[in-house]
PDB file of C-alpha atoms in Angstrom:
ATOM      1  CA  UNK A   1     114.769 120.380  95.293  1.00 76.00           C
ATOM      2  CA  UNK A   2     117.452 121.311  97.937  1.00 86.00           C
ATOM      3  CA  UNK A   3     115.890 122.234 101.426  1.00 95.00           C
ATOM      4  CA  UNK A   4     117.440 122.520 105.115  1.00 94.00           C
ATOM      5  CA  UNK A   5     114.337 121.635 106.930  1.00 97.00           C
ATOM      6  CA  UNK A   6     112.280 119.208 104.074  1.00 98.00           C
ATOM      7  CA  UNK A   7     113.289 116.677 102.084  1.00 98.00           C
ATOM      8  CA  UNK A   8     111.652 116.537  98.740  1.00 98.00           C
ATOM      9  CA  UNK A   9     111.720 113.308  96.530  1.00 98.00           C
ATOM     10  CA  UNK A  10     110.047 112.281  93.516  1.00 97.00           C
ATOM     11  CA  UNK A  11     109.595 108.830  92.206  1.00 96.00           C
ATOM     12  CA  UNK A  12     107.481 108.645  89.121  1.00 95.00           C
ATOM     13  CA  UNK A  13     104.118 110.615  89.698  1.00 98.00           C
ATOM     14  CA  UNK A  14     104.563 110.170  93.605  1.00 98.00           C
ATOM     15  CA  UNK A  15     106.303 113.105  95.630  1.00 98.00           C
ATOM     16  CA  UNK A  16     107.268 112.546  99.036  1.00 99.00           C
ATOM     17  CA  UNK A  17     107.711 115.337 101.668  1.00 99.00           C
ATOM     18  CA  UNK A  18     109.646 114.223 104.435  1.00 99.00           C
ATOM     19  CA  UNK A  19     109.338 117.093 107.381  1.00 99.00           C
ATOM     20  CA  UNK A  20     113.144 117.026 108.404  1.00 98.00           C
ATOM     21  CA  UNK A  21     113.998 118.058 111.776  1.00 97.00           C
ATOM     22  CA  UNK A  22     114.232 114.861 113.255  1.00 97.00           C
ATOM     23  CA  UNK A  23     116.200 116.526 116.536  1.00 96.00           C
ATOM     24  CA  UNK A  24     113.083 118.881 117.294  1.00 95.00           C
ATOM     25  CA  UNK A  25     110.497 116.172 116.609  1.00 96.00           C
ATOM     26  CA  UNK A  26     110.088 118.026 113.158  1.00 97.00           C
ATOM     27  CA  UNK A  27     108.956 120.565 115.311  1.00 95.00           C
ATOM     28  CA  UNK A  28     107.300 123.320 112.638  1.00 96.00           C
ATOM     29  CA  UNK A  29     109.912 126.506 112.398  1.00 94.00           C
ATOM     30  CA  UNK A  30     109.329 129.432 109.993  1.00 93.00           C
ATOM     31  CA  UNK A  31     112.583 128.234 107.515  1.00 95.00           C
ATOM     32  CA  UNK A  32     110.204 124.687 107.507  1.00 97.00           C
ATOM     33  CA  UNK A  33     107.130 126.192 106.943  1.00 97.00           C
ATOM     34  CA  UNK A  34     108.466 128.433 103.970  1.00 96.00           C
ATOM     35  CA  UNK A  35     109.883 125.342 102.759  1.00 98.00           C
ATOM     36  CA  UNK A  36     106.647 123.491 102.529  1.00 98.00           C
ATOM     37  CA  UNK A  37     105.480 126.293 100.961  1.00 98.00           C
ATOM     38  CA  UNK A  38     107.721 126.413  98.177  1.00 98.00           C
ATOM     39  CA  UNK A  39     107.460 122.342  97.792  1.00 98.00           C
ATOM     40  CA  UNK A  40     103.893 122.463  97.271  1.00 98.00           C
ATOM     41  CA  UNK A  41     103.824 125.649  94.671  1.00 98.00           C
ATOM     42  CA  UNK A  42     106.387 123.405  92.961  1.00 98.00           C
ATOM     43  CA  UNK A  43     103.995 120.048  93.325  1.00 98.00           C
ATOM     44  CA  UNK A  44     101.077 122.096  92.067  1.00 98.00           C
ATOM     45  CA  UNK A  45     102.861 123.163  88.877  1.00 98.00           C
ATOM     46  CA  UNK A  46     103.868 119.876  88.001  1.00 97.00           C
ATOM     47  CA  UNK A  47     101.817 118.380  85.735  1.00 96.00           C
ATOM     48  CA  UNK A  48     103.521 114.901  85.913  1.00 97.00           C
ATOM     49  CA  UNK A  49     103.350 115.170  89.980  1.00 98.00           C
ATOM     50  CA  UNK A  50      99.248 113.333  90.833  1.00 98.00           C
ATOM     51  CA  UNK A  51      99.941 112.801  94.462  1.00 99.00           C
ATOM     52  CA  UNK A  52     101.860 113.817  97.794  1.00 99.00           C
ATOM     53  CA  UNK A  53     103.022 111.556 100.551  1.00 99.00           C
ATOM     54  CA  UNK A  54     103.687 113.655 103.759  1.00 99.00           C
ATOM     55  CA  UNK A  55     105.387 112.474 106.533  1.00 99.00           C
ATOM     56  CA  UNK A  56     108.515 113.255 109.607  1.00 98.00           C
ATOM     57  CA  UNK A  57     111.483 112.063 109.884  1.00 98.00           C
ATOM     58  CA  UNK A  58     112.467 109.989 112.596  1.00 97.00           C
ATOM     59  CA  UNK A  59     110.184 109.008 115.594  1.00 96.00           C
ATOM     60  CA  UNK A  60     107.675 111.773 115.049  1.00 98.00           C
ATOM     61  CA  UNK A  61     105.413 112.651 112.301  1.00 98.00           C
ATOM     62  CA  UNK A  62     105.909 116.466 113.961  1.00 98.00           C
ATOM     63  CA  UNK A  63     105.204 117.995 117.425  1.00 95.00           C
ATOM     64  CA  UNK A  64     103.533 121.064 116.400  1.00 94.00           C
ATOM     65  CA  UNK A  65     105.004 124.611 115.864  1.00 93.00           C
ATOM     66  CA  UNK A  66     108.295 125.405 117.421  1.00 90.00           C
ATOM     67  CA  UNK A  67     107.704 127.396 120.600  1.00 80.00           C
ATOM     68  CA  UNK A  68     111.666 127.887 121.105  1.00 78.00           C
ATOM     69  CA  UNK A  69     111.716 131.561 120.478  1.00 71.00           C
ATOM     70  CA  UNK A  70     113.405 133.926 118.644  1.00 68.00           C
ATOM     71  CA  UNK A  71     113.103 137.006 115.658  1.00 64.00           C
ATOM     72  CA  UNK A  72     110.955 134.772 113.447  1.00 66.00           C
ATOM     73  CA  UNK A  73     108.544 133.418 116.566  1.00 68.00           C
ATOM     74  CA  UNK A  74     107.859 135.810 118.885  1.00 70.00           C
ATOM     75  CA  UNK A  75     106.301 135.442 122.408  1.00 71.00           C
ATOM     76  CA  UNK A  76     102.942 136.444 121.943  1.00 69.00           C
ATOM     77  CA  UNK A  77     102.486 137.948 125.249  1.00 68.00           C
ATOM     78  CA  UNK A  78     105.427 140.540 123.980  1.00 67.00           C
ATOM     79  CA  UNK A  79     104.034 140.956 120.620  1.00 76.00           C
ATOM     80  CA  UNK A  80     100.694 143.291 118.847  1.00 85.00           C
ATOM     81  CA  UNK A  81      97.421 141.441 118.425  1.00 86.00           C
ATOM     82  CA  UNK A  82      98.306 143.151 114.501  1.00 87.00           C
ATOM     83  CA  UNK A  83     100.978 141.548 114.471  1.00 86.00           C
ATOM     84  CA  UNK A  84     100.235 137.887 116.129  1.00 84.00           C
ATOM     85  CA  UNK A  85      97.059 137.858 113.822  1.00 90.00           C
ATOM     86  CA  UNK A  86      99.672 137.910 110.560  1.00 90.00           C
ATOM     87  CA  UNK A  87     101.716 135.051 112.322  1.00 88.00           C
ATOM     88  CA  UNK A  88      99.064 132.934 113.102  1.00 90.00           C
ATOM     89  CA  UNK A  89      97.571 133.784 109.514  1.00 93.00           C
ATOM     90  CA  UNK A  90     100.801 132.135 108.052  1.00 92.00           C
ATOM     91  CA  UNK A  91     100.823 128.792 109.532  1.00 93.00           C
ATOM     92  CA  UNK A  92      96.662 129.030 108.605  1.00 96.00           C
ATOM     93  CA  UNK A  93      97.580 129.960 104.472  1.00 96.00           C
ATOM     94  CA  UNK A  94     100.731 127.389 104.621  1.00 97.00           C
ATOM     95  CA  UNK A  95      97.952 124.285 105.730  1.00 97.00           C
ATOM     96  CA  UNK A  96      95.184 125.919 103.246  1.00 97.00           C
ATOM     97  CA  UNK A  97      97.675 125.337 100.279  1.00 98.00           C
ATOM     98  CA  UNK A  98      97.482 121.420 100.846  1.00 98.00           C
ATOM     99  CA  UNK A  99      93.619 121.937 101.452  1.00 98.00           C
ATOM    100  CA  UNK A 100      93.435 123.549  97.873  1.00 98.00           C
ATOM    101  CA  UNK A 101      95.833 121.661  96.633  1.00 98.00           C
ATOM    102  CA  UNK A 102      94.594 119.870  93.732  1.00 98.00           C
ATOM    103  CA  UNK A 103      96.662 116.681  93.604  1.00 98.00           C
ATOM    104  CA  UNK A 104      95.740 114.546  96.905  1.00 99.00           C
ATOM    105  CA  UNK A 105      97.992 114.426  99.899  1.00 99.00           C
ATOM    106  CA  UNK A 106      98.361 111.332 101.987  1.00 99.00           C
ATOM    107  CA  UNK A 107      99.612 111.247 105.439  1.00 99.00           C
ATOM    108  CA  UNK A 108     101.731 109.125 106.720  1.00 99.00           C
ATOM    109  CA  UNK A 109     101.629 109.586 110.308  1.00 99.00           C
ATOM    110  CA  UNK A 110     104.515 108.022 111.733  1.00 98.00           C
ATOM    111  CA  UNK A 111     104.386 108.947 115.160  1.00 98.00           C
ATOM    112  CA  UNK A 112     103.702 112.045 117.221  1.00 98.00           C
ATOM    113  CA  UNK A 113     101.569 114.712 115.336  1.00 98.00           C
ATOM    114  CA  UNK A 114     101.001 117.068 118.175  1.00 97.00           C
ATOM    115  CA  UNK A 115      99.205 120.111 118.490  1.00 94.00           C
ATOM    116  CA  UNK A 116      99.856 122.602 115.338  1.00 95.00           C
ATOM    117  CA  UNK A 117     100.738 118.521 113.745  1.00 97.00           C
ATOM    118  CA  UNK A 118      97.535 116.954 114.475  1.00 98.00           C
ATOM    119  CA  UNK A 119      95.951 119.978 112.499  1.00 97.00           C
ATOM    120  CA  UNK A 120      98.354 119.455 109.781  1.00 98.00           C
ATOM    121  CA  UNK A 121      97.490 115.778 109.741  1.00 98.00           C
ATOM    122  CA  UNK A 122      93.566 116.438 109.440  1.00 98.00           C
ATOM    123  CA  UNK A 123      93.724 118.758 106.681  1.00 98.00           C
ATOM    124  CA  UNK A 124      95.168 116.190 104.266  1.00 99.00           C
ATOM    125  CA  UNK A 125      93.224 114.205 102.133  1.00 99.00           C
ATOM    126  CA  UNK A 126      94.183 110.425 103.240  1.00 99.00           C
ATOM    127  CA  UNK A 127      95.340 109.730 106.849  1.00 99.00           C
ATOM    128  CA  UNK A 128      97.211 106.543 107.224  1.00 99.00           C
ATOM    129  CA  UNK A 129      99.121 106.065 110.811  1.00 99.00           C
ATOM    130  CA  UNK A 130     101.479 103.799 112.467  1.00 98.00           C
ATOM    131  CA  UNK A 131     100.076 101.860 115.304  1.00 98.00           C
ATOM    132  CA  UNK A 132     102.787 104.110 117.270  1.00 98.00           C
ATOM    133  CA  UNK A 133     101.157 107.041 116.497  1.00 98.00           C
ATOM    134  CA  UNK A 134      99.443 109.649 118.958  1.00 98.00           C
ATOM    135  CA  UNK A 135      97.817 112.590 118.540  1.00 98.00           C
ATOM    136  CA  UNK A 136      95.902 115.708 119.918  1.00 97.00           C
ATOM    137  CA  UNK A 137      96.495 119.247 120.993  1.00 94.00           C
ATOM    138  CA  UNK A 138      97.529 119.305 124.225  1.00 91.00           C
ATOM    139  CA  UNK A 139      99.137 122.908 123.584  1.00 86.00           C
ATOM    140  CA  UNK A 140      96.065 124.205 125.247  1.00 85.00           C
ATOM    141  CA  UNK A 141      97.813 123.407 128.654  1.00 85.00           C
ATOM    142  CA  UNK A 142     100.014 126.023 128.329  1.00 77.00           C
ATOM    143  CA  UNK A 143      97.395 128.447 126.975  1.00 74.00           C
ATOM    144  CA  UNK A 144      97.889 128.049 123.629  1.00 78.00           C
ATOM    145  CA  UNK A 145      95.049 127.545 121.261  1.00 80.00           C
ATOM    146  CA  UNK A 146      94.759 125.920 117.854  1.00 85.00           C
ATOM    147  CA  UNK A 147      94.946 128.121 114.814  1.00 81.00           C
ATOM    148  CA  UNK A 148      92.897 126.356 112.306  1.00 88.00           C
ATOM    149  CA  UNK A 149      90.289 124.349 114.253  1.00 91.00           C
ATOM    150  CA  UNK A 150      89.415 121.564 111.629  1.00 95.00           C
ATOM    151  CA  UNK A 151      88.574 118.996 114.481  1.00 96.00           C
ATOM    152  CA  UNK A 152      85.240 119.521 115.328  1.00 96.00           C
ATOM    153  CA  UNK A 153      85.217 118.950 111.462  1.00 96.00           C
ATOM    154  CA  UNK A 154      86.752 115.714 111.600  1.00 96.00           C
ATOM    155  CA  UNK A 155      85.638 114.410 114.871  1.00 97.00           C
ATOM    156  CA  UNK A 156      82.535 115.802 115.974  1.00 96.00           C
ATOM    157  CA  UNK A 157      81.686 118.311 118.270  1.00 95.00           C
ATOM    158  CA  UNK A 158      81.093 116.297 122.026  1.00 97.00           C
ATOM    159  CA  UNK A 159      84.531 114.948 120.984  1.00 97.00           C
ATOM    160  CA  UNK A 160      86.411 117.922 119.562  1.00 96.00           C
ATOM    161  CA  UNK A 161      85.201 119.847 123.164  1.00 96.00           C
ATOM    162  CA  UNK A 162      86.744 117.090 125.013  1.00 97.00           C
ATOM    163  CA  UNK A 163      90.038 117.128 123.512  1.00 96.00           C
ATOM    164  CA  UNK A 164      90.473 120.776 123.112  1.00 94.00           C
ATOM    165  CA  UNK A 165      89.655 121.206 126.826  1.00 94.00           C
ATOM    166  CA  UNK A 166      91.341 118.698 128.453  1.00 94.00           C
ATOM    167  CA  UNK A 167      94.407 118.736 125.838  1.00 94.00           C
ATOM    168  CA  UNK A 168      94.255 114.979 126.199  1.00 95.00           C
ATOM    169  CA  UNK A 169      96.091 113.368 123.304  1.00 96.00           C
ATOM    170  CA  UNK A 170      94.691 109.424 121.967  1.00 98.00           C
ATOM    171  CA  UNK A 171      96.416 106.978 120.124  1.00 98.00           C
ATOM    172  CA  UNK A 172      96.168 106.047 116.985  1.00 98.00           C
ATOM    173  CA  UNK A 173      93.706 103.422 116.954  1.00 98.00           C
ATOM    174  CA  UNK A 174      91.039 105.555 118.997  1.00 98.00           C
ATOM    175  CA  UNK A 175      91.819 108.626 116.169  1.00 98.00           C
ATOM    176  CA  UNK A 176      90.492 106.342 113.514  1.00 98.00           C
ATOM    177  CA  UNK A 177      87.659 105.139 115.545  1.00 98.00           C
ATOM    178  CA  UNK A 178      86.535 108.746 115.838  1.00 98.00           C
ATOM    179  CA  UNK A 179      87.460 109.375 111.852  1.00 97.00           C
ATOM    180  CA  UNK A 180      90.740 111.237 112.254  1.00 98.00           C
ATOM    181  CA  UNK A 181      92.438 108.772 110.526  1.00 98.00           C
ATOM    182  CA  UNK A 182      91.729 106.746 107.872  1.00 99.00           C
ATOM    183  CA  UNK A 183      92.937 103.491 109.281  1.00 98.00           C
ATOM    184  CA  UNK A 184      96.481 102.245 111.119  1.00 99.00           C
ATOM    185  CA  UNK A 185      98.438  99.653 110.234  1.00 99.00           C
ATOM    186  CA  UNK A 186     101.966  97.960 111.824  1.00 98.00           C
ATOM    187  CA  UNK A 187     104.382 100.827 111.812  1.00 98.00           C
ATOM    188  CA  UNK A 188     106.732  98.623 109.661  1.00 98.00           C
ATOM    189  CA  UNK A 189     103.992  98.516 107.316  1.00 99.00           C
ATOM    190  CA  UNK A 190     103.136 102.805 106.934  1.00 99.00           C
ATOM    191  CA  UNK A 191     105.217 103.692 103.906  1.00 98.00           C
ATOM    192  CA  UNK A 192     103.606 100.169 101.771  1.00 98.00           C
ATOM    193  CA  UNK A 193     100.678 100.595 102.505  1.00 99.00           C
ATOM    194  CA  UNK A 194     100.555 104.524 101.428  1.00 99.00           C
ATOM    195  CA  UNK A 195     101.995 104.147  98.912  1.00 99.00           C
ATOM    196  CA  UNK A 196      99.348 101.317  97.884  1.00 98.00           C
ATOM    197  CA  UNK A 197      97.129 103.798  98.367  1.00 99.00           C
ATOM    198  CA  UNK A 198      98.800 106.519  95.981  1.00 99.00           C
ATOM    199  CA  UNK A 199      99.393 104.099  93.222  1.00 98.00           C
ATOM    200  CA  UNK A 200      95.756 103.989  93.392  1.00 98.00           C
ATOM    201  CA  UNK A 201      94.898 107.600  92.761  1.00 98.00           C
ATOM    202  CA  UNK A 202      97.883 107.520  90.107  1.00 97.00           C
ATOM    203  CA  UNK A 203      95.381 105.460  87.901  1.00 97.00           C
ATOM    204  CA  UNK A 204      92.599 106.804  88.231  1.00 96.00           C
ATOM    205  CA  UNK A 205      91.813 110.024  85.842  1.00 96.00           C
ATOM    206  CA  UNK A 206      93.901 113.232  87.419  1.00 95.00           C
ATOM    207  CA  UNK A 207      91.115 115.749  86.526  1.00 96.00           C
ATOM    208  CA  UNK A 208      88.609 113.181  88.327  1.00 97.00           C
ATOM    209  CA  UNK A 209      90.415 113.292  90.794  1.00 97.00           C
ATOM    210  CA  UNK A 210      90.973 117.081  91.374  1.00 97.00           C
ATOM    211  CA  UNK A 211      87.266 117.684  91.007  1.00 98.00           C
ATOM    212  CA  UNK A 212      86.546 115.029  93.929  1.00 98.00           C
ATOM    213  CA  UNK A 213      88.873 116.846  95.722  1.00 98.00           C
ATOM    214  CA  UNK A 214      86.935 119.683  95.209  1.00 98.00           C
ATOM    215  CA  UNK A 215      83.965 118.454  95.236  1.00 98.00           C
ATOM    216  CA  UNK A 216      84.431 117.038  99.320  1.00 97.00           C
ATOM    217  CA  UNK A 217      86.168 119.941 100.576  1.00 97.00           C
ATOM    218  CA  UNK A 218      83.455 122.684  98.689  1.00 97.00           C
ATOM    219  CA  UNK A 219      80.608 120.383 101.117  1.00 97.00           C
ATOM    220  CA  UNK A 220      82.949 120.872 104.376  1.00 95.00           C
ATOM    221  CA  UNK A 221      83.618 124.635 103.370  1.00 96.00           C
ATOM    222  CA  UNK A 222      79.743 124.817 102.957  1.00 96.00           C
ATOM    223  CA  UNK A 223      79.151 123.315 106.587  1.00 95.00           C
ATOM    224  CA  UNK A 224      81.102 126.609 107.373  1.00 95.00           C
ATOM    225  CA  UNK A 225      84.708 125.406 107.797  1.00 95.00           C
ATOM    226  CA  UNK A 226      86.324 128.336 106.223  1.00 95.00           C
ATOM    227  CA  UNK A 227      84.376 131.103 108.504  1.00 95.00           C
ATOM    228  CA  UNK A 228      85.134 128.693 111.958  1.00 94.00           C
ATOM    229  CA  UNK A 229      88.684 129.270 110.754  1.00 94.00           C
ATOM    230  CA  UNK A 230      88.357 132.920 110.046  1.00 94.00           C
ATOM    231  CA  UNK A 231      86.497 133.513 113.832  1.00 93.00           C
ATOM    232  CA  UNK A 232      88.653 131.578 115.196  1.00 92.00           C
ATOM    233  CA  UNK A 233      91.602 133.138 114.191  1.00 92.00           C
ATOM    234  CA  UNK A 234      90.547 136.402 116.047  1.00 92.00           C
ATOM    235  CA  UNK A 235      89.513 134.206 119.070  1.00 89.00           C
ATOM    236  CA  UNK A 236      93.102 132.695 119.531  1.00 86.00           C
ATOM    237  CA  UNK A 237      95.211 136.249 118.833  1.00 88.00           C
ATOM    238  CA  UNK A 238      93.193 137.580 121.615  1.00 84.00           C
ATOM    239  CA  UNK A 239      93.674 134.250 123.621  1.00 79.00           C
ATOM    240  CA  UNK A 240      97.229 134.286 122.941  1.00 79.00           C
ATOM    241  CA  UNK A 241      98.432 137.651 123.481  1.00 80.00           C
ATOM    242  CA  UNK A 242      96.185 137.429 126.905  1.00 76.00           C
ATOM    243  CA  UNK A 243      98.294 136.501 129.923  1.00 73.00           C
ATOM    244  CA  UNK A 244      96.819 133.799 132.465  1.00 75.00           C
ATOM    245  CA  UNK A 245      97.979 132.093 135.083  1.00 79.00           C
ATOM    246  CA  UNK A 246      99.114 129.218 133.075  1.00 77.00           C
ATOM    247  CA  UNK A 247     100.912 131.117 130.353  1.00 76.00           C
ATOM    248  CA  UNK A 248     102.855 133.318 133.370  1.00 77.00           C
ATOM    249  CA  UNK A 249     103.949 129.898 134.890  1.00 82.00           C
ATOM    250  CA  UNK A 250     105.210 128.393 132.003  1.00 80.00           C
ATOM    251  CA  UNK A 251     106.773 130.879 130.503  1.00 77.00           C
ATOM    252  CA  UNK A 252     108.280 131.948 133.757  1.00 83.00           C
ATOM    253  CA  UNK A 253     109.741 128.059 134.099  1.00 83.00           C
ATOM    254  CA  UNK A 254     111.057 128.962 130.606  1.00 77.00           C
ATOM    255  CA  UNK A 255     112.781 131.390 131.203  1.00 81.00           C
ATOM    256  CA  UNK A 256     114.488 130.524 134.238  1.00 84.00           C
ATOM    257  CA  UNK A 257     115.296 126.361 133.286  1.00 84.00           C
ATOM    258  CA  UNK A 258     114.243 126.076 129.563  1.00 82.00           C
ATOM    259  CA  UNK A 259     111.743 124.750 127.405  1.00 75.00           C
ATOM    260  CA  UNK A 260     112.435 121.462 128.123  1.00 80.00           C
ATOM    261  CA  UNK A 261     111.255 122.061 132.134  1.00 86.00           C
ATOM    262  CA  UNK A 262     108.591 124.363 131.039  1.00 80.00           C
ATOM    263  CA  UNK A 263     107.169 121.390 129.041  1.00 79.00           C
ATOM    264  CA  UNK A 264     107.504 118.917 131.933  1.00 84.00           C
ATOM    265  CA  UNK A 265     106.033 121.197 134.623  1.00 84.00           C
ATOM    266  CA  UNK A 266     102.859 121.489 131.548  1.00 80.00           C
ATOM    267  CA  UNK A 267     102.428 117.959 131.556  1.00 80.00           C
ATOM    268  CA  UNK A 268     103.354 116.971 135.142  1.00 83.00           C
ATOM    269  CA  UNK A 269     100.207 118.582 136.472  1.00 81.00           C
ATOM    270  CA  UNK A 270      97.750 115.773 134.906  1.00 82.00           C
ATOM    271  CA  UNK A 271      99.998 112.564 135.407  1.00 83.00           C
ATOM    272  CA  UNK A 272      97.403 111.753 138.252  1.00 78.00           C
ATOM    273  CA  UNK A 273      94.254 111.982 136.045  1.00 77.00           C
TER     274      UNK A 273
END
């Protein structure tokens, strides 16, 4: 498949989704997102297709959701709580599809999975990082909040509290101390080792496979991880289309010396904690 903003490959009953906007971190845009989209309808109506490696190109796995905006992401302090529910609701539905999914998706976290990333990272099935990797959500320093709240799911709650209100981000060996992650291994070592892991589920029975799948996620969604995502959903489009002090700042430094600034004066404020 031909895409601008993913690069789709196949080799034998493997597919590989490489998130492709290496000059943006693989930041997540709406063209990327509809992309992924469109990869994984095609994955789940291959029959020869038993398992997805996901992953970024370059030095990032992805740093979260694009925040440069424009027609197809609006500021949400300009925009309808209507309206900001329906774009939150997409990136939520895009992630769902590789939660329902029925072949398995690894991750192959090759670096920064930030924010709207580290979300993306959790709801796949395997987690496999580089020892470079970091992650967290440290979006909630500008007054943004996560859309589909899986951590407490994945972490714990006296942990998930910590990092979503501090924004604090951890490296890759703490993630899979805390479950996160799977495990890390030597960043030269990522795509092997995945892949290892892949050629396992390849030979195992594919309708075994799909009802484990199932099977897991049907005892998380029973722990109520579908309703935390439908609550919180309301919870961030009235969080987000609120103005604070902290969203005024930063989008004022925006404004006046770019998203670049605005992202420095965000973290400069904790470099002495």
């Amino acid at each position: 498949m031909d895409f601008r903003n993913l690069i789709y490959e196949r080799e034998n009953s493997i597919c590989y989704l490489t998130l492709n906007r290496p000059e943006k971190l693989n930041a997540m845009n709406a063209d990327l997102l509809f992309e992924l989209r469109e990869a994984l309808t095609t994955i789940e109506a291959d029959p020869e297709i038993r398992v997805v490696i996901l992953t970024g190109a370059g030095r990032a796995f992805s740093a979260g959701f694009d925040i440069q905006r424009g027609p197809d992401n609006p500021d949400p302090q300009e925009t309808q709580p209507d309206a900001w529910r329906e774009h939150l609701k997409g990136h939520i539905d895009t992630f769902m599809m590789i939660w329902n999914l029925s072949k398995p998706v690894i991750a192959a976290v090759n670096g920064y999975a930030l924010a709207g990333a580290c979300e993306l990272v959790q709801v796949c099935d395997i987690k496999i990082a580089s020892e470079r990797a970091v992650l967290g959500e440290p979006e909630i320093r500008a007054g943004v909040g996560p859309p589909l709240l899986i951590t407490p799911f994945s972490v714990g709650m006296a942990k998930a509290k910590e990092l979503l209100l501090t924004g604090d981000t951890i490296d890759a060996h703490e993630a899979a101390r805390l479950g996160m992650i799977n495990r890390v291994v030597p960043h030269d070592q990522l795509m092997t080792e995945c892949e290892r892991t892949a050629r396992k589920i390849t030979r195992i029975s594919q309708v075994g496979v799909k009802m484990s799948k199932i099977a897991v996620n049907r005892a998380l969604e029973g722990m109520g991880f579908l309703s935390s995502i439908e609550h919180n959903l309301e919870l961030m489009v009235h969080f987000d289309t609120s103005s604070t002090p902290e969203q005024e700042e930063f989008n004022a430094v925006r404004r006046e010396k770019g998203l670049k600034a605005a992202l420095e004066w965000r973290d400069a404020r904790f470099r002495d904690l």
